[in-house]
PDB file of C-alpha atoms and ligand atoms in Angstrom:
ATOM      1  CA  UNK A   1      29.602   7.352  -0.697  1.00 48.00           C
ATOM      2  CA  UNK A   2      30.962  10.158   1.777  1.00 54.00           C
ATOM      3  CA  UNK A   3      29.622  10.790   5.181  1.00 58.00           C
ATOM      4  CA  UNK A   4      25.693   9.914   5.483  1.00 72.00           C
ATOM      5  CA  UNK A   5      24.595  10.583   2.586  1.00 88.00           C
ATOM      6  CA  UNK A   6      21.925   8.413   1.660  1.00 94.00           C
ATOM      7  CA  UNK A   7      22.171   6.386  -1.940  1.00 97.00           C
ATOM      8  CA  UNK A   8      19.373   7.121  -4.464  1.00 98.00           C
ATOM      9  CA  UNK A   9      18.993   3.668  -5.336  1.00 98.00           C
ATOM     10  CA  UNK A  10      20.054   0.578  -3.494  1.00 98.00           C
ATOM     11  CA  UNK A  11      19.493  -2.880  -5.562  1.00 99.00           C
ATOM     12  CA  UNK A  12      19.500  -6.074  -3.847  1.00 98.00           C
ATOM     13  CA  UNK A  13      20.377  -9.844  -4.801  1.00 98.00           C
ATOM     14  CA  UNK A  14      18.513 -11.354  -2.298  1.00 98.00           C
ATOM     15  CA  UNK A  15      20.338 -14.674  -1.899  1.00 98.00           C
ATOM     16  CA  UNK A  16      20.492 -17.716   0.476  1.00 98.00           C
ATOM     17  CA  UNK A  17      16.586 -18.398   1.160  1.00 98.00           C
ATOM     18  CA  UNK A  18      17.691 -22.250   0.635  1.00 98.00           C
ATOM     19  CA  UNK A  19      20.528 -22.118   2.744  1.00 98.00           C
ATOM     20  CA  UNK A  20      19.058 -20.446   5.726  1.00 98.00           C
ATOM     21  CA  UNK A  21      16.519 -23.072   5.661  1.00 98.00           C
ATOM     22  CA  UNK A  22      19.056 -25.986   5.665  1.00 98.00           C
ATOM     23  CA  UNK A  23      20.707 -24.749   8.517  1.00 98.00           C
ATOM     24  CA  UNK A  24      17.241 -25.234  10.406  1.00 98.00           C
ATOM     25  CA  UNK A  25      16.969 -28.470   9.159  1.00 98.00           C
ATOM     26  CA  UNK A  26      13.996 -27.281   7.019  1.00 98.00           C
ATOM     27  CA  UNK A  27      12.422 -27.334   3.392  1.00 97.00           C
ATOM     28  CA  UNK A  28      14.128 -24.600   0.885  1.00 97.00           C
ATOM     29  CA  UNK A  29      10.542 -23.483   0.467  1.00 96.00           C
ATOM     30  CA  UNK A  30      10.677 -22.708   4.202  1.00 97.00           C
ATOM     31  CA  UNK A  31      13.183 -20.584   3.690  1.00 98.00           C
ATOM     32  CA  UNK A  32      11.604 -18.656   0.599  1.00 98.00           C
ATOM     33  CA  UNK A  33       8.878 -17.857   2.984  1.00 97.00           C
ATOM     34  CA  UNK A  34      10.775 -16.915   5.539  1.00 97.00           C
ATOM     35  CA  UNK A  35      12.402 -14.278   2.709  1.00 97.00           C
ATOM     36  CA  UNK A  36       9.826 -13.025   1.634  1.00 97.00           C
ATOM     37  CA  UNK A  37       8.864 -11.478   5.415  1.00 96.00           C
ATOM     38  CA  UNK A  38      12.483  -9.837   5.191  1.00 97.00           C
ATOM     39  CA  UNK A  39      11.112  -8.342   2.304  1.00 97.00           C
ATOM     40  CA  UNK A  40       8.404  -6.358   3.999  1.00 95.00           C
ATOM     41  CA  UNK A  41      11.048  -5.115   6.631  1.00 97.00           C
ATOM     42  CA  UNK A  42      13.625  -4.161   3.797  1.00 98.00           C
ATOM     43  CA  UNK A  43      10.745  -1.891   2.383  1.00 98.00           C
ATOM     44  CA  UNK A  44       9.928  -0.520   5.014  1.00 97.00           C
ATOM     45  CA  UNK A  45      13.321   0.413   6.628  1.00 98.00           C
ATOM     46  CA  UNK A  46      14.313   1.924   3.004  1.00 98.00           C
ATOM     47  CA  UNK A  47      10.974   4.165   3.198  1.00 97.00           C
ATOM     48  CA  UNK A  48      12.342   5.426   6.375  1.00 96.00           C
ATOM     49  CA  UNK A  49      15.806   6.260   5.037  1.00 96.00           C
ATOM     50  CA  UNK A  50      14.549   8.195   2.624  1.00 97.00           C
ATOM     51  CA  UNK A  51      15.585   6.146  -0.699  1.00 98.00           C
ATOM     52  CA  UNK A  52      14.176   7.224  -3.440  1.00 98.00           C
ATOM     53  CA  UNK A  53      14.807   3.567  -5.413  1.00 98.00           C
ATOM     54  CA  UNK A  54      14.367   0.432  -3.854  1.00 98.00           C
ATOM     55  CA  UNK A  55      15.061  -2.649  -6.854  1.00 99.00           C
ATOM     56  CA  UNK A  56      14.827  -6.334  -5.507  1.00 98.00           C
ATOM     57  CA  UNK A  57      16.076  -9.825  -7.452  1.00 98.00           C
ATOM     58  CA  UNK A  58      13.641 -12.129  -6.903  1.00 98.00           C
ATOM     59  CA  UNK A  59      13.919 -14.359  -9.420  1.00 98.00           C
ATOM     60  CA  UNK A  60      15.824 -14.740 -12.390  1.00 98.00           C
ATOM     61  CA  UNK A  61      15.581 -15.854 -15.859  1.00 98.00           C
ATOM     62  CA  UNK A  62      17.857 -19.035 -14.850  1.00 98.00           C
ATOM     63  CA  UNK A  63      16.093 -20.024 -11.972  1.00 98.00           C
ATOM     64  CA  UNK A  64      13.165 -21.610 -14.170  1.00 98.00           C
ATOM     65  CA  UNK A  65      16.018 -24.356 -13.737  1.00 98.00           C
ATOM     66  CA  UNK A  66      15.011 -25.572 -10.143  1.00 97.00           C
ATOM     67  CA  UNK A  67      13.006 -27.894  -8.888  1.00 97.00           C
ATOM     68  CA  UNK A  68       9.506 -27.731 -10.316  1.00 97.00           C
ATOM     69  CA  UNK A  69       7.618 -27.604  -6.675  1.00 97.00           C
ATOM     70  CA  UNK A  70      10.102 -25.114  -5.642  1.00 97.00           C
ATOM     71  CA  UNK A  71       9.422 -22.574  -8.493  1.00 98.00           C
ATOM     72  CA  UNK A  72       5.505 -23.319  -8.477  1.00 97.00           C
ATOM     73  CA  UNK A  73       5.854 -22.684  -3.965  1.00 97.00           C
ATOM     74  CA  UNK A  74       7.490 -19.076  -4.608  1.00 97.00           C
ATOM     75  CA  UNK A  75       5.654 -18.229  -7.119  1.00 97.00           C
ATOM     76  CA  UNK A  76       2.225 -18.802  -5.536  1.00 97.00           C
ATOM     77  CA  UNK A  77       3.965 -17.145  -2.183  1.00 97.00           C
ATOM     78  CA  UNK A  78       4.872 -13.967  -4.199  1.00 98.00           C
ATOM     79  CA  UNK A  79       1.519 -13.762  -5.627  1.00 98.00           C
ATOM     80  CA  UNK A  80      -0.065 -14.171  -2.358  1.00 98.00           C
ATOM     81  CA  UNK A  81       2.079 -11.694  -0.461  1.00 97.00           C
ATOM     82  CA  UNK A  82       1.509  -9.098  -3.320  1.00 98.00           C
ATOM     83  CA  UNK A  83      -2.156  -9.276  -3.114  1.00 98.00           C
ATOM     84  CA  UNK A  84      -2.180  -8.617   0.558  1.00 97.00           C
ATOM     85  CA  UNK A  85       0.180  -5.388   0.349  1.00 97.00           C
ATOM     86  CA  UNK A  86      -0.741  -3.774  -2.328  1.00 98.00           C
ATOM     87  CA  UNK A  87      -3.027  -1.707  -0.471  1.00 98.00           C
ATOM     88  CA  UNK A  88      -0.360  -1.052   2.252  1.00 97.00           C
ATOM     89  CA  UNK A  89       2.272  -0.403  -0.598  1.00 98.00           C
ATOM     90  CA  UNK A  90      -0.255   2.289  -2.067  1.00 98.00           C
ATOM     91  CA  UNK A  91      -0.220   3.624   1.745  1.00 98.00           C
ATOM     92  CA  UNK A  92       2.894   4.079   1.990  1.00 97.00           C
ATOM     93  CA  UNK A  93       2.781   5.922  -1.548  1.00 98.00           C
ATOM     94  CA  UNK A  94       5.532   3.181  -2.565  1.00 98.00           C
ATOM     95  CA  UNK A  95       5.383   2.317  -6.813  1.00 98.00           C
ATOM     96  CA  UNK A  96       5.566  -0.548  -7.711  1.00 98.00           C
ATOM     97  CA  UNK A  97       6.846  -1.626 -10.631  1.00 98.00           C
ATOM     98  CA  UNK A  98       8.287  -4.949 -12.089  1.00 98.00           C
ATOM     99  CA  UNK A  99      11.152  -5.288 -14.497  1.00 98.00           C
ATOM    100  CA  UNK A 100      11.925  -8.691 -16.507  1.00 98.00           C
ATOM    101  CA  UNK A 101       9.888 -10.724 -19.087  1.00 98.00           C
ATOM    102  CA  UNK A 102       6.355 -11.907 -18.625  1.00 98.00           C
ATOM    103  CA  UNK A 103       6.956 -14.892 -20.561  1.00 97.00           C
ATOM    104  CA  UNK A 104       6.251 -18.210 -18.597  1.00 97.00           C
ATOM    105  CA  UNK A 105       5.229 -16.470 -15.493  1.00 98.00           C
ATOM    106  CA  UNK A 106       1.803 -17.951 -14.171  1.00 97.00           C
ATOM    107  CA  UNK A 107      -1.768 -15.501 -14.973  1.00 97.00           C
ATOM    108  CA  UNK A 108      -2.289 -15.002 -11.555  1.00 97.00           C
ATOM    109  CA  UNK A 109       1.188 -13.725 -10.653  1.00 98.00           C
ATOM    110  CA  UNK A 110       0.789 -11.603 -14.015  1.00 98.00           C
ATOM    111  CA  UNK A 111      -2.010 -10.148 -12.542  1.00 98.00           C
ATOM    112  CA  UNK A 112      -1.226  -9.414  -8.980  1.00 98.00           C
ATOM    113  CA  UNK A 113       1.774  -7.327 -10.427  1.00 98.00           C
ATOM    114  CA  UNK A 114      -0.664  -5.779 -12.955  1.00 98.00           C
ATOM    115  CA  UNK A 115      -2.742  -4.881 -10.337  1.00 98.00           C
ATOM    116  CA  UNK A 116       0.039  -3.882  -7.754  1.00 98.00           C
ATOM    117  CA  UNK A 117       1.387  -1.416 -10.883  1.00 98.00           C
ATOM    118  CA  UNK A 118      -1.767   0.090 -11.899  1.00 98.00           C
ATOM    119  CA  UNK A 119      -2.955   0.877  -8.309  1.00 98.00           C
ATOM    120  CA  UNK A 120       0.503   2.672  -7.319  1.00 98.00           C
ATOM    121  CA  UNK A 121       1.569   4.088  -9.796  1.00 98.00           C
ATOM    122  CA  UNK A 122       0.883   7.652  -9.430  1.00 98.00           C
ATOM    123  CA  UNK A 123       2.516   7.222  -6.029  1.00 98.00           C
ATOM    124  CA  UNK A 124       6.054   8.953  -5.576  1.00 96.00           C
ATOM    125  CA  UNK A 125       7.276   8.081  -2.321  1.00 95.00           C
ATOM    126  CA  UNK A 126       9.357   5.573  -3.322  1.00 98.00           C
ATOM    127  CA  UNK A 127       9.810   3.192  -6.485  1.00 98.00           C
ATOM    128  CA  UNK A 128      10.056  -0.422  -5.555  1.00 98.00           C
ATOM    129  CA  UNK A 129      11.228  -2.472  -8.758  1.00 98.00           C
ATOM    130  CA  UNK A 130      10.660  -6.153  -8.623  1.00 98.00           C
ATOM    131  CA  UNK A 131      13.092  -7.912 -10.655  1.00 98.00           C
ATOM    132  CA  UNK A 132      11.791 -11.074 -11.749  1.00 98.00           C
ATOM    133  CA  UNK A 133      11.904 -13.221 -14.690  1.00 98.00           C
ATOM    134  CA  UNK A 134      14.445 -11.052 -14.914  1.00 98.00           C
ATOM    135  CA  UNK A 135      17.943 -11.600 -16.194  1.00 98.00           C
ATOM    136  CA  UNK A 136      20.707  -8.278 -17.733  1.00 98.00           C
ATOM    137  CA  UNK A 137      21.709 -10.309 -21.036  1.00 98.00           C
ATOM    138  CA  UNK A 138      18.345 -10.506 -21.967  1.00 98.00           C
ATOM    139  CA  UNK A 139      17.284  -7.302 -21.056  1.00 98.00           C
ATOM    140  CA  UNK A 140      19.983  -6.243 -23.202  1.00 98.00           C
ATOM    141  CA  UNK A 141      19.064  -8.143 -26.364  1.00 98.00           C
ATOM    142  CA  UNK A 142      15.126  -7.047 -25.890  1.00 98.00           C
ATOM    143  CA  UNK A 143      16.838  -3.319 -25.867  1.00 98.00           C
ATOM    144  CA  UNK A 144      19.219  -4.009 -29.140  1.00 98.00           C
ATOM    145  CA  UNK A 145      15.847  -5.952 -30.964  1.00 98.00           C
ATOM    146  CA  UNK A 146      14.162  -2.201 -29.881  1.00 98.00           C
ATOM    147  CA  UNK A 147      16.773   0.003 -31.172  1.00 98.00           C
ATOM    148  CA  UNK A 148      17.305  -2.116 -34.219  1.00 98.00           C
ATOM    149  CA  UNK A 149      13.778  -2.190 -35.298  1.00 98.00           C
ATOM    150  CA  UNK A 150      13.689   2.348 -35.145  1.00 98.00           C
ATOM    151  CA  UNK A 151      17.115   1.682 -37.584  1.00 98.00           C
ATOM    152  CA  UNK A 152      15.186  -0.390 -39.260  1.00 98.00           C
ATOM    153  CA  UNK A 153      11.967   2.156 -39.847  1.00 98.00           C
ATOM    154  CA  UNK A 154      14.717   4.699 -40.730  1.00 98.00           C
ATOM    155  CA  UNK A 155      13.929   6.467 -37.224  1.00 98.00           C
ATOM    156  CA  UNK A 156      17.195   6.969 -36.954  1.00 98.00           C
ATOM    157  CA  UNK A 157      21.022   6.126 -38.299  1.00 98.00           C
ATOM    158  CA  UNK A 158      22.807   3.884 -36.555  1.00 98.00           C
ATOM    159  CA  UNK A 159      25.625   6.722 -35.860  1.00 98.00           C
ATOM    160  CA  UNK A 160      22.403   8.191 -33.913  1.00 98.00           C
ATOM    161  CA  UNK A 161      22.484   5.199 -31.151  1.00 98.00           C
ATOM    162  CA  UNK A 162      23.801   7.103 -28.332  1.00 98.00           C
ATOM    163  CA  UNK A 163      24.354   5.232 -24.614  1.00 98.00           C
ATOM    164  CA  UNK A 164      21.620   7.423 -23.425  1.00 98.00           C
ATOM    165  CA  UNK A 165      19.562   5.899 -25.726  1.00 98.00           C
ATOM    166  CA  UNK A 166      20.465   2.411 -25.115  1.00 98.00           C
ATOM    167  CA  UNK A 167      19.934   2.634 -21.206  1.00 98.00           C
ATOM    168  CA  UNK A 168      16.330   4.082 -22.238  1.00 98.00           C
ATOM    169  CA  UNK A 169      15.516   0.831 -23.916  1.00 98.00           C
ATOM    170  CA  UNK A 170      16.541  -0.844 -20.873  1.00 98.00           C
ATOM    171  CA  UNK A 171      13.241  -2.365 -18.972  1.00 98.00           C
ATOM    172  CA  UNK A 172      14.881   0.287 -16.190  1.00 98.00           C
ATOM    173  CA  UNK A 173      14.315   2.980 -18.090  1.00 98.00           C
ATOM    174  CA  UNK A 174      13.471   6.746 -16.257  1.00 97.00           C
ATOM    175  CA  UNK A 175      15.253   4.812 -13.004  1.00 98.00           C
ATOM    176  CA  UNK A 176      18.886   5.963 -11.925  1.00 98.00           C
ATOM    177  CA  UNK A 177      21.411   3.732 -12.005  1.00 98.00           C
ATOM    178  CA  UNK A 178      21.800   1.747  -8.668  1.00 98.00           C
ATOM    179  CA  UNK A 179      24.370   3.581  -6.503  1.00 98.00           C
ATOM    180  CA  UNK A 180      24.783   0.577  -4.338  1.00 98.00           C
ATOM    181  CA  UNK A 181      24.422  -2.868  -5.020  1.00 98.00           C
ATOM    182  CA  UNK A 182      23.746  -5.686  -1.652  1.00 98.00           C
ATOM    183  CA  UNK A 183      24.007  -9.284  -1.759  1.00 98.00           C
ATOM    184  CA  UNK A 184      23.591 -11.478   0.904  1.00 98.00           C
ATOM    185  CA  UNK A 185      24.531 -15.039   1.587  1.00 98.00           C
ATOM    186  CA  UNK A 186      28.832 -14.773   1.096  1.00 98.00           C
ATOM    187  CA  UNK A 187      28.149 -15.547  -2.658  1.00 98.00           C
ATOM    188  CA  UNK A 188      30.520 -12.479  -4.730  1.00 98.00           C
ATOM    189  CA  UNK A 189      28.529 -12.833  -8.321  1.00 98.00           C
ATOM    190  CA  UNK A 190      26.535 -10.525 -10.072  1.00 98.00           C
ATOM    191  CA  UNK A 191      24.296 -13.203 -11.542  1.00 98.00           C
ATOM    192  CA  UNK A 192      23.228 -11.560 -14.320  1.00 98.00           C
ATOM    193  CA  UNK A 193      21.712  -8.680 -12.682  1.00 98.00           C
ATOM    194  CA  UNK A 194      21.782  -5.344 -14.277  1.00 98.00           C
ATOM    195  CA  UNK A 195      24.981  -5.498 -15.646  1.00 98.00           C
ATOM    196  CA  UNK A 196      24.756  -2.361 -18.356  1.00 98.00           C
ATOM    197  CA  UNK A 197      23.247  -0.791 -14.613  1.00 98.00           C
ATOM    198  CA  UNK A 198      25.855  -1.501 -12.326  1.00 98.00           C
ATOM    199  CA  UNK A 199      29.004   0.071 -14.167  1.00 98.00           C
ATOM    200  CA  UNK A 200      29.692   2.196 -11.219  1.00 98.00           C
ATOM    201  CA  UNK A 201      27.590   1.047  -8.293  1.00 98.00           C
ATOM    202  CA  UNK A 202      29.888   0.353  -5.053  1.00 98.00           C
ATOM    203  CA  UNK A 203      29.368  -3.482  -4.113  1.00 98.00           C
ATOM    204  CA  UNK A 204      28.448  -4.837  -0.764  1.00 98.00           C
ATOM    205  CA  UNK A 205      28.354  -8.593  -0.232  1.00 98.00           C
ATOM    206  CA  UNK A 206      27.682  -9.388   2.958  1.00 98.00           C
ATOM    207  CA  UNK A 207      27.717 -13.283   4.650  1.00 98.00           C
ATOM    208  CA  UNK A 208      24.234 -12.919   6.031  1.00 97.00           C
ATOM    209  CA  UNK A 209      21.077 -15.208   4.328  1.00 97.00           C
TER     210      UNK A 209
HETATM  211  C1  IPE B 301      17.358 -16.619  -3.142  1.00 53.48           C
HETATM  212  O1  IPE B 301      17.668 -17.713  -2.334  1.00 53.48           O
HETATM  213  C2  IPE B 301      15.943 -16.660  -3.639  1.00 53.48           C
HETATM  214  C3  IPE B 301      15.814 -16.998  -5.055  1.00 53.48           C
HETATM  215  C4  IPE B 301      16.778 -17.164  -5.896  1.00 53.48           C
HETATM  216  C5  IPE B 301      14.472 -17.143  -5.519  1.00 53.48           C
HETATM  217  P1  IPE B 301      18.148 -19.090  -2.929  1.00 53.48           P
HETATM  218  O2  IPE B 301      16.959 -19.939  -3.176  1.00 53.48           O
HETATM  219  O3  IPE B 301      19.040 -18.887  -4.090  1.00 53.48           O
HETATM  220  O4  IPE B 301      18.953 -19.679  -1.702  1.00 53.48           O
HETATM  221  P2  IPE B 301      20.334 -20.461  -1.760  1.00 53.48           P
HETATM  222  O5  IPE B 301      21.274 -19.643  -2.556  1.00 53.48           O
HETATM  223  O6  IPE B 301      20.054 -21.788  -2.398  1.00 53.48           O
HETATM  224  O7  IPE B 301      20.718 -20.595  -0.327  1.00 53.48           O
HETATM  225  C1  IPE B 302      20.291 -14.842  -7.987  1.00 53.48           C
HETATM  226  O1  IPE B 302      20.435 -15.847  -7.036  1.00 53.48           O
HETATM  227  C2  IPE B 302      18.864 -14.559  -8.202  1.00 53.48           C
HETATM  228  C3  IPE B 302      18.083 -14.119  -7.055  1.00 53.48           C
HETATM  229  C4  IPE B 302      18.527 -13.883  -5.854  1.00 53.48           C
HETATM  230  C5  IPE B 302      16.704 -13.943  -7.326  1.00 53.48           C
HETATM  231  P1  IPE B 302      20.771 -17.340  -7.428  1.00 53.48           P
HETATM  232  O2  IPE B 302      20.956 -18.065  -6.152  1.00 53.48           O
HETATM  233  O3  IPE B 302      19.747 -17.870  -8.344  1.00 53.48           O
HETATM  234  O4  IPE B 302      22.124 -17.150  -8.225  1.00 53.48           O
HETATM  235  P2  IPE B 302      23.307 -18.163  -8.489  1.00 53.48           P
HETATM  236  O5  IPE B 302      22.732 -19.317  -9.241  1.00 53.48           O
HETATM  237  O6  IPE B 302      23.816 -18.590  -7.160  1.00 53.48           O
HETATM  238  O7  IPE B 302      24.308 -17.385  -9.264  1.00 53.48           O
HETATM  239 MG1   MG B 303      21.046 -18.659  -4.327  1.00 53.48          MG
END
């Protein structure tokens, strides 16, 4: 990116809740809180600049893997937070959408990001994408099982299947690709985030939880 210009659409991996909170001498959960209040401010500040796409990790398809407490903790504090800004979201004529599968992910959550969708999303501010439950190799297979089943109706030949086509069957589909891609915390991974996505996106990792 040259001079000032400002990226259409910045993702973020937002990592190193957990080790934040160590340093403190306090609970990971602490620190998931205390993430989730960056959050807001991230939001906010990329309202001001003008981007267009705003997309979030928040919790992968892998991270089912921790601690049961710790997984029930965020996902009752996402819920929570949700609820309270949606209105403030719809405000700020923000859309919200989430990408990733619904599969295992509590009713209530379900439904605050049901909710959260259905109120904003005439909005056109800015497009906030909440990835969670969300991991790239499976978005990938839902978007081959997709594809396969039209080649399978005889919707089309499978010399039709185009790239275009493929990143329309992505759960990203009608967003640009990310022009820049943030991750805090020092870790240098992509985590299986967006990977068909990120082909050109300039990377950023910077040491900050
Ligand atoms: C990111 O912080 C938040 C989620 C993955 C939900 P972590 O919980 O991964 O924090 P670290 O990496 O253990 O410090
Ligand atoms: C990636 O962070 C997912 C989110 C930030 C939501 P992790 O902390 O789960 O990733 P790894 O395990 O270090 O690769
Ligand atoms: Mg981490």
């Amino acid at each position: 990116m040259e001079g000032n210009k400002i990226p259409q659409h910045v993702a973020i991996i937002m990592d190193g809740n957990g080790r934040w909170a160590k340093r403190k001498k306090m609970p990971r959960t602490y620190g998931h809180l205390e993430g989730i209040k960056r959050v807001d401010e991230i939001v906010a500040a990329a309202r001001r600049m003008g981007i267009k796409f705003l997309t979030l990790f928040a919790f992968s398809a892998e991270n089912w893997d921790r601690p049961q407490k710790e997984v029930h903790m965020l996902m009752s504090a996402l819920a929570r937070s949700l609820e309270s800004k949606v209105k403030d979201l719809d405000k700020a004529g923000i859309k919200f959408q989430v990408i990733g599968r619904a599969e295992g992910v509590p009713e209530r959550l379900l439904k605050s990001f049901r909710v959260a969708e259905e109120k904003t999303k005439n909005n056109a501010g800015m497009t906030l994408n909440l990835a969670f439950n969300y991991g790239a190799r499976q978005e990938i297979v839902d978007a081959v099982k997709q594809i396969c089943e039209r080649v399978k109706k005889g919707k089309i030949a499978l010399h039709e299947i185009t790239e275009e086509m493929v990143g329309n069957a992505l759960y990203t589909k009608g967003v640009p690709d990310p022009d820049l891609l943030i991750r805090t915390s020092g870790e240098q991974r992509i985590s299986n985030f967006l990977l068909w996505q990120l082909s050109y996106s300039e990377l950023y990792f910077t040491p900050k939880y």
